[in-house]
Coordinates of N, CA and C in Angstrom, one line a residue:
A231 N 0.9 -1.3 0.0 CA 0.0 0.0 0.0 C 1.0 1.3 0.1
D232 N 0.4 2.3 -0.7 CA 1.1 3.6 -0.6 C 1.0 4.2 0.7
R233 N 2.1 4.9 1.1 CA 2.1 5.7 2.1 C 1.1 7.0 2.1
V234 N 0.5 7.3 3.1 CA -0.3 8.7 3.0 C 0.6 9.8 3.4
Q235 N 0.5 10.8 2.5 CA 1.3 12.0 2.6 C 0.5 12.9 3.4
V236 N 1.1 13.4 4.4 CA 0.5 14.4 5.4 C 1.3 15.5 5.6
H237 N 1.0 16.9 5.3 CA 1.7 18.1 5.5 C 1.0 18.9 6.6
V238 N 1.9 19.1 7.6 CA 1.3 19.9 8.8 C 2.1 21.2 8.7
V239 N 1.4 22.2 8.8 CA 1.9 23.6 8.8 C 1.4 24.0 10.3
T240 N 2.6 24.4 11.1 CA 2.4 24.9 12.4 C 3.3 26.0 12.6
K241 N 2.8 26.9 13.7 CA 3.4 28.2 13.9 C 4.1 28.2 15.3
I242 N 5.1 29.0 15.4 CA 5.9 29.3 16.7 C 5.3 30.5 17.2
W243 N 4.7 30.5 18.3 CA 4.0 31.5 18.9 C 5.1 32.5 19.5
Y244 N 4.8 33.8 19.6 CA 5.7 34.9 19.8 C 6.4 34.9 21.3
T245 N 5.7 34.2 22.2 CA 6.3 34.0 23.6 C 7.4 33.0 23.4
Y246 N 7.6 32.3 22.3 CA 8.6 31.3 22.0 C 9.9 31.8 21.2
L247 N 10.0 33.2 21.0 CA 11.0 33.8 20.1 C 12.3 33.9 20.9
G248 N 13.3 33.7 20.2 CA 14.7 33.6 20.9 C 15.1 32.2 20.4
Y249 N 16.4 32.0 20.3 CA 16.9 30.8 19.8 C 16.5 29.6 20.6
E250 N 16.8 29.6 22.0 CA 16.5 28.4 22.9 C 15.0 28.2 23.0
R251 N 14.3 29.2 23.1 CA 12.8 29.0 23.2 C 12.2 28.5 22.0
T252 N 12.7 28.9 20.9 CA 12.1 28.2 19.5 C 12.7 26.7 19.5
R253 N 13.9 26.5 20.1 CA 14.2 25.0 20.1 C 13.2 24.2 20.7
I254 N 12.8 24.7 21.8 CA 11.8 24.0 22.8 C 10.5 23.9 22.1
A255 N 10.0 25.0 21.4 CA 8.8 24.8 20.6 C 8.9 23.7 19.6
V256 N 10.0 23.7 18.9 CA 10.1 22.8 17.9 C 10.1 21.3 18.4
D257 N 10.9 21.1 19.5 CA 10.8 19.9 20.2 C 9.5 19.5 20.6
D258 N 8.8 20.3 21.2 CA 7.5 20.0 21.6 C 6.6 19.8 20.5
I259 N 6.6 20.5 19.4 CA 5.7 20.2 18.4 C 6.0 18.7 17.7
L260 N 7.3 18.3 17.5 CA 7.8 17.1 17.0 C 7.4 16.0 18.1
T261 N 7.5 16.3 19.3 CA 6.9 15.2 20.3 C 5.5 14.9 20.1
D262 N 4.8 16.0 19.8 CA 3.2 15.9 19.7 C 2.8 15.2 18.4
L263 N 3.8 15.2 17.4 CA 3.7 14.5 16.2 C 4.2 13.1 16.0
Q264 N 4.8 12.6 17.2 CA 5.5 11.4 17.1 C 4.7 10.0 16.5
E265 N 3.4 10.1 17.0 CA 2.7 8.8 16.5 C 2.6 8.9 14.8
A266 N 2.4 10.2 14.3 CA 2.5 10.1 12.8 C 4.0 9.9 12.3
I267 N 4.9 10.6 12.9 CA 6.4 10.4 12.6 C 6.8 8.9 12.5
K268 N 6.3 8.0 13.4 CA 6.7 6.8 13.7 C 5.8 5.8 12.9
D269 N 4.7 6.3 12.3 CA 3.9 5.4 11.5 C 4.3 4.9 10.1
P270 N 4.7 3.9 10.0 CA 5.3 3.5 8.6 C 4.3 3.7 7.4
D271 N 3.1 3.9 7.7 CA 2.2 4.2 6.6 C 1.9 5.8 6.3
V272 N 2.7 6.6 7.1 CA 2.5 8.1 7.0 C 3.7 8.6 6.5
D273 N 3.7 9.5 5.5 CA 4.8 10.3 5.0 C 4.7 11.6 5.6
L274 N 5.1 12.1 6.7 CA 4.8 13.4 7.3 C 5.9 14.3 6.8
K275 N 5.3 15.4 6.4 CA 6.2 16.5 6.1 C 5.7 17.8 7.0
V276 N 6.6 18.6 7.7 CA 6.3 19.7 8.6 C 6.8 20.9 8.1
T277 N 5.9 22.1 8.1 CA 6.4 23.4 7.8 C 6.3 24.1 9.2
L278 N 7.4 24.7 9.5 CA 7.4 25.5 10.7 C 7.5 27.0 10.3
L279 N 6.6 27.8 10.9 CA 6.5 29.3 10.6 C 6.7 30.0 12.0
L280 N 7.5 31.2 11.9 CA 7.3 32.0 13.0 C 6.1 32.9 12.9
H281 N 5.2 32.7 13.8 CA 3.9 33.3 13.7 C 3.9 34.8 13.6
W282 N 4.5 35.5 14.5 CA 4.7 36.9 14.5 C 6.3 37.2 14.7
P283 N 6.8 38.4 14.2 CA 8.1 38.8 14.6 C 8.3 39.3 15.9
R284 N 7.2 39.7 16.6 CA 7.3 40.1 18.0 C 5.9 40.3 18.6
C285 N 5.9 40.6 19.9 CA 4.7 40.8 20.5 C 4.4 42.4 20.5
Y286 N 3.3 42.8 19.9 CA 3.2 44.2 19.7 C 2.3 44.8 20.8
D287 N 2.8 45.9 21.4 CA 2.1 46.6 22.4 C 0.6 47.2 22.0
H288 N 0.6 47.5 20.6 CA -0.6 48.2 20.2 C -1.6 47.3 19.6
I289 N -1.4 46.0 19.7 CA -2.4 45.1 19.3 C -3.1 44.6 20.7
P290 N -4.4 45.0 20.9 CA -5.0 44.7 22.3 C -4.8 43.3 22.8
W291 N -5.2 42.3 21.9 CA -5.1 40.8 22.4 C -3.8 40.3 22.6
M292 N -2.7 41.0 22.2 CA -1.4 40.6 22.6 C -1.0 41.1 23.9
E293 N -1.0 40.1 25.0 CA -0.7 40.6 26.3 C 0.6 40.1 26.7
C294 N 1.6 40.7 26.1 CA 3.0 40.2 26.2 C 3.5 39.8 27.5
E295 N 3.5 40.6 28.6 CA 3.9 40.4 29.9 C 3.0 39.3 30.6
K296 N 1.6 39.4 30.5 CA 0.8 38.4 31.1 C 1.2 37.0 30.4
E297 N 1.3 36.9 29.1 CA 1.6 35.6 28.6 C 2.8 35.0 29.0
E298 N 3.8 36.1 29.1 CA 5.1 35.6 29.5 C 5.2 35.0 31.0
N299 N 4.5 35.6 31.8 CA 4.2 35.0 33.2 C 3.5 33.7 33.3
Q300 N 2.8 33.4 32.2 CA 2.0 32.2 32.2 C 2.7 30.9 31.6
L301 N 4.0 31.0 31.0 CA 4.6 30.2 30.4 C 5.3 29.1 31.5
P302 N 5.4 28.1 31.0 CA 6.0 27.1 32.0 C 7.6 27.5 32.2
A303 N 7.9 27.3 33.5 CA 9.3 27.7 33.9 C 10.5 27.3 33.0
R304 N 10.3 26.1 32.3 CA 11.3 25.6 31.5 C 11.5 26.6 30.3
V305 N 10.4 27.1 29.9 CA 10.4 28.0 28.7 C 11.0 29.4 29.1
R306 N 10.5 29.9 30.2 CA 10.9 31.2 30.8 C 12.5 31.1 31.1
D307 N 13.0 30.0 31.6 CA 14.4 29.9 31.9 C 15.4 29.6 30.7
A308 N 14.7 29.4 29.6 CA 15.6 29.0 28.4 C 16.0 30.2 27.7
G309 N 15.5 31.4 28.0 CA 16.0 32.7 27.2 C 15.1 33.9 27.8
P310 N 15.8 34.9 27.5 CA 14.9 36.3 27.8 C 13.7 36.5 27.3
P311 N 12.8 37.2 28.0 CA 11.5 37.4 27.4 C 11.6 38.2 26.1
P312 N 11.0 37.7 25.1 CA 11.0 38.2 23.8 C 10.4 39.7 23.7
H313 N 9.5 39.9 24.5 CA 8.9 41.2 24.6 C 9.8 42.4 25.0
L314 N 11.1 41.9 25.7 CA 12.0 43.0 26.0 C 13.0 43.2 25.0
D315 N 12.9 42.5 24.0 CA 14.1 42.7 22.9 C 13.2 42.3 21.5
K316 N 12.4 43.3 21.2 CA 11.5 43.2 20.1 C 12.2 43.1 18.7
E317 N 13.2 43.8 18.6 CA 13.9 43.9 17.4 C 14.9 42.7 17.0
N318 N 15.1 41.8 18.0 CA 16.1 40.9 17.8 C 15.7 39.6 18.1
A319 N 14.7 39.2 19.0 CA 14.3 38.0 19.5 C 14.1 37.1 18.2
W320 N 13.3 37.7 17.3 CA 12.8 36.8 16.2 C 14.3 36.3 15.3
K321 N 15.3 37.1 15.4 CA 16.5 36.6 14.6 C 17.0 35.3 15.3
G322 N 17.1 35.2 16.4 CA 17.5 34.0 17.1 C 16.6 32.7 16.8
S323 N 15.2 33.1 16.6 CA 14.3 32.0 16.3 C 14.5 31.6 14.9
W324 N 14.8 32.6 14.0 CA 15.1 32.1 12.6 C 16.4 31.3 12.5
K325 N 17.4 31.6 13.3 CA 18.6 30.8 13.2 C 18.4 29.3 13.8
A326 N 17.4 29.3 14.8 CA 17.0 28.0 15.4 C 16.4 27.1 14.3
L327 N 15.3 27.9 13.5 CA 14.6 27.1 12.4 C 15.6 26.8 11.3
E328 N 16.5 27.5 11.0 CA 17.5 27.2 9.9 C 18.3 25.9 10.4
D329 N 18.7 25.9 11.8 CA 19.5 24.7 12.3 C 18.8 23.6 12.2
V330 N 17.4 23.4 12.6 CA 16.8 22.2 12.6 C 16.4 21.8 11.1
Y331 N 16.0 22.7 10.3 CA 15.8 22.5 8.9 C 17.1 21.9 8.2
N332 N 18.2 22.4 8.4 CA 19.5 22.0 7.8 C 20.0 20.9 8.4
S333 N 19.6 20.3 9.5 CA 20.1 19.2 10.2 C 19.5 17.9 9.8
A334 N 20.2 16.8 9.6 CA 19.7 15.5 9.3 C 19.0 14.9 10.4
D335 N 19.0 15.5 11.5 CA 18.3 14.9 12.7 C 16.8 15.2 12.6
Y336 N 16.3 16.1 11.7 CA 14.9 16.5 11.6 C 14.5 16.2 10.1
P337 N 14.5 14.9 9.7 CA 14.0 14.6 8.3 C 12.5 15.2 8.0
V338 N 11.6 15.2 8.9 CA 10.3 15.5 8.7 C 10.0 17.0 8.4
I339 N 11.0 17.9 8.7 CA 11.0 19.2 8.5 C 11.0 19.6 7.1
A340 N 10.1 20.0 6.3 CA 10.0 20.1 5.0 C 10.5 21.6 4.7
S341 N 10.0 22.6 5.3 CA 10.3 24.0 5.2 C 10.0 24.8 6.4
I342 N 10.6 26.0 6.2 CA 10.4 26.9 7.3 C 10.0 28.2 6.6
G343 N 9.4 29.2 7.4 CA 8.9 30.3 6.8 C 8.3 31.2 7.9
V344 N 7.7 32.4 7.6 CA 7.2 33.4 8.5 C 5.8 33.8 8.1
S345 N 5.3 34.4 9.1 CA 3.9 35.1 8.8 C 4.0 36.4 9.5
N346 N 3.1 37.2 9.0 CA 2.9 38.7 9.6 C 4.2 39.4 9.8
F347 N 5.3 39.2 9.0 CA 6.5 40.0 9.0 C 6.2 41.1 8.0
D348 N 6.5 42.4 8.3 CA 6.3 43.5 7.4 C 7.5 43.5 6.6
R349 N 7.5 44.5 5.6 CA 8.7 44.6 4.7 C 10.1 44.9 5.3
N350 N 10.0 45.6 6.4 CA 11.4 45.9 7.1 C 11.9 44.5 7.7
D351 N 11.1 43.7 8.3 CA 11.5 42.6 8.9 C 11.8 41.7 7.9
M352 N 11.2 41.6 6.8 CA 11.5 40.6 5.7 C 12.9 41.0 5.0
E353 N 13.1 42.2 5.0 CA 14.5 42.7 4.3 C 15.6 42.3 5.4
A354 N 15.4 42.6 6.7 CA 16.4 42.1 7.6 C 16.5 40.6 7.6
L355 N 15.4 39.9 7.6 CA 15.5 38.4 7.5 C 16.5 38.0 6.5
L356 N 16.0 38.5 5.2 CA 17.0 38.1 4.0 C 18.4 38.5 3.9
E357 N 18.7 39.6 4.5 CA 20.0 40.1 4.7 C 20.9 39.1 5.4
T358 N 20.3 38.5 6.7 CA 21.1 37.8 7.6 C 20.9 36.2 7.5
S359 N 19.9 35.8 6.7 CA 19.6 34.5 6.9 C 20.4 33.5 5.9
R360 N 20.6 32.3 6.3 CA 21.3 31.2 5.5 C 20.3 30.7 4.6
T361 N 19.1 30.6 5.2 CA 18.0 29.8 4.3 C 16.9 30.8 4.1
A362 N 16.5 31.1 3.1 CA 15.3 32.1 2.8 C 14.1 31.3 3.1
P363 N 13.1 32.1 3.6 CA 11.7 31.4 3.8 C 11.0 31.0 2.6

């Protein structure tokens, strides 16, 4: 029988921005997908996106500090709060996504990308990235 192809697109939330926090998010995502990863009848491909480049103070539903305080300690302890480094936290996250995408240890990761990035953020990403989204 042919293997069933499944493509999952998932996003890294802005509270997980920063290199180490993003690595935790990726590991958690892949842990949640283990049943499909291990199933010999499933050909799983995963796309990982940075959902937002930062937490924005002007977007009412983004409660940066409150969400930070609600994170598990293992995430808070993994790196500085991204809302305190709005211009750079996503850069560490992109490096983390590049590292897992380019690693033979993560064969299910088919692609990496971003959403909700404005032109300036996209230009900054393209200037510094090893892997374009």
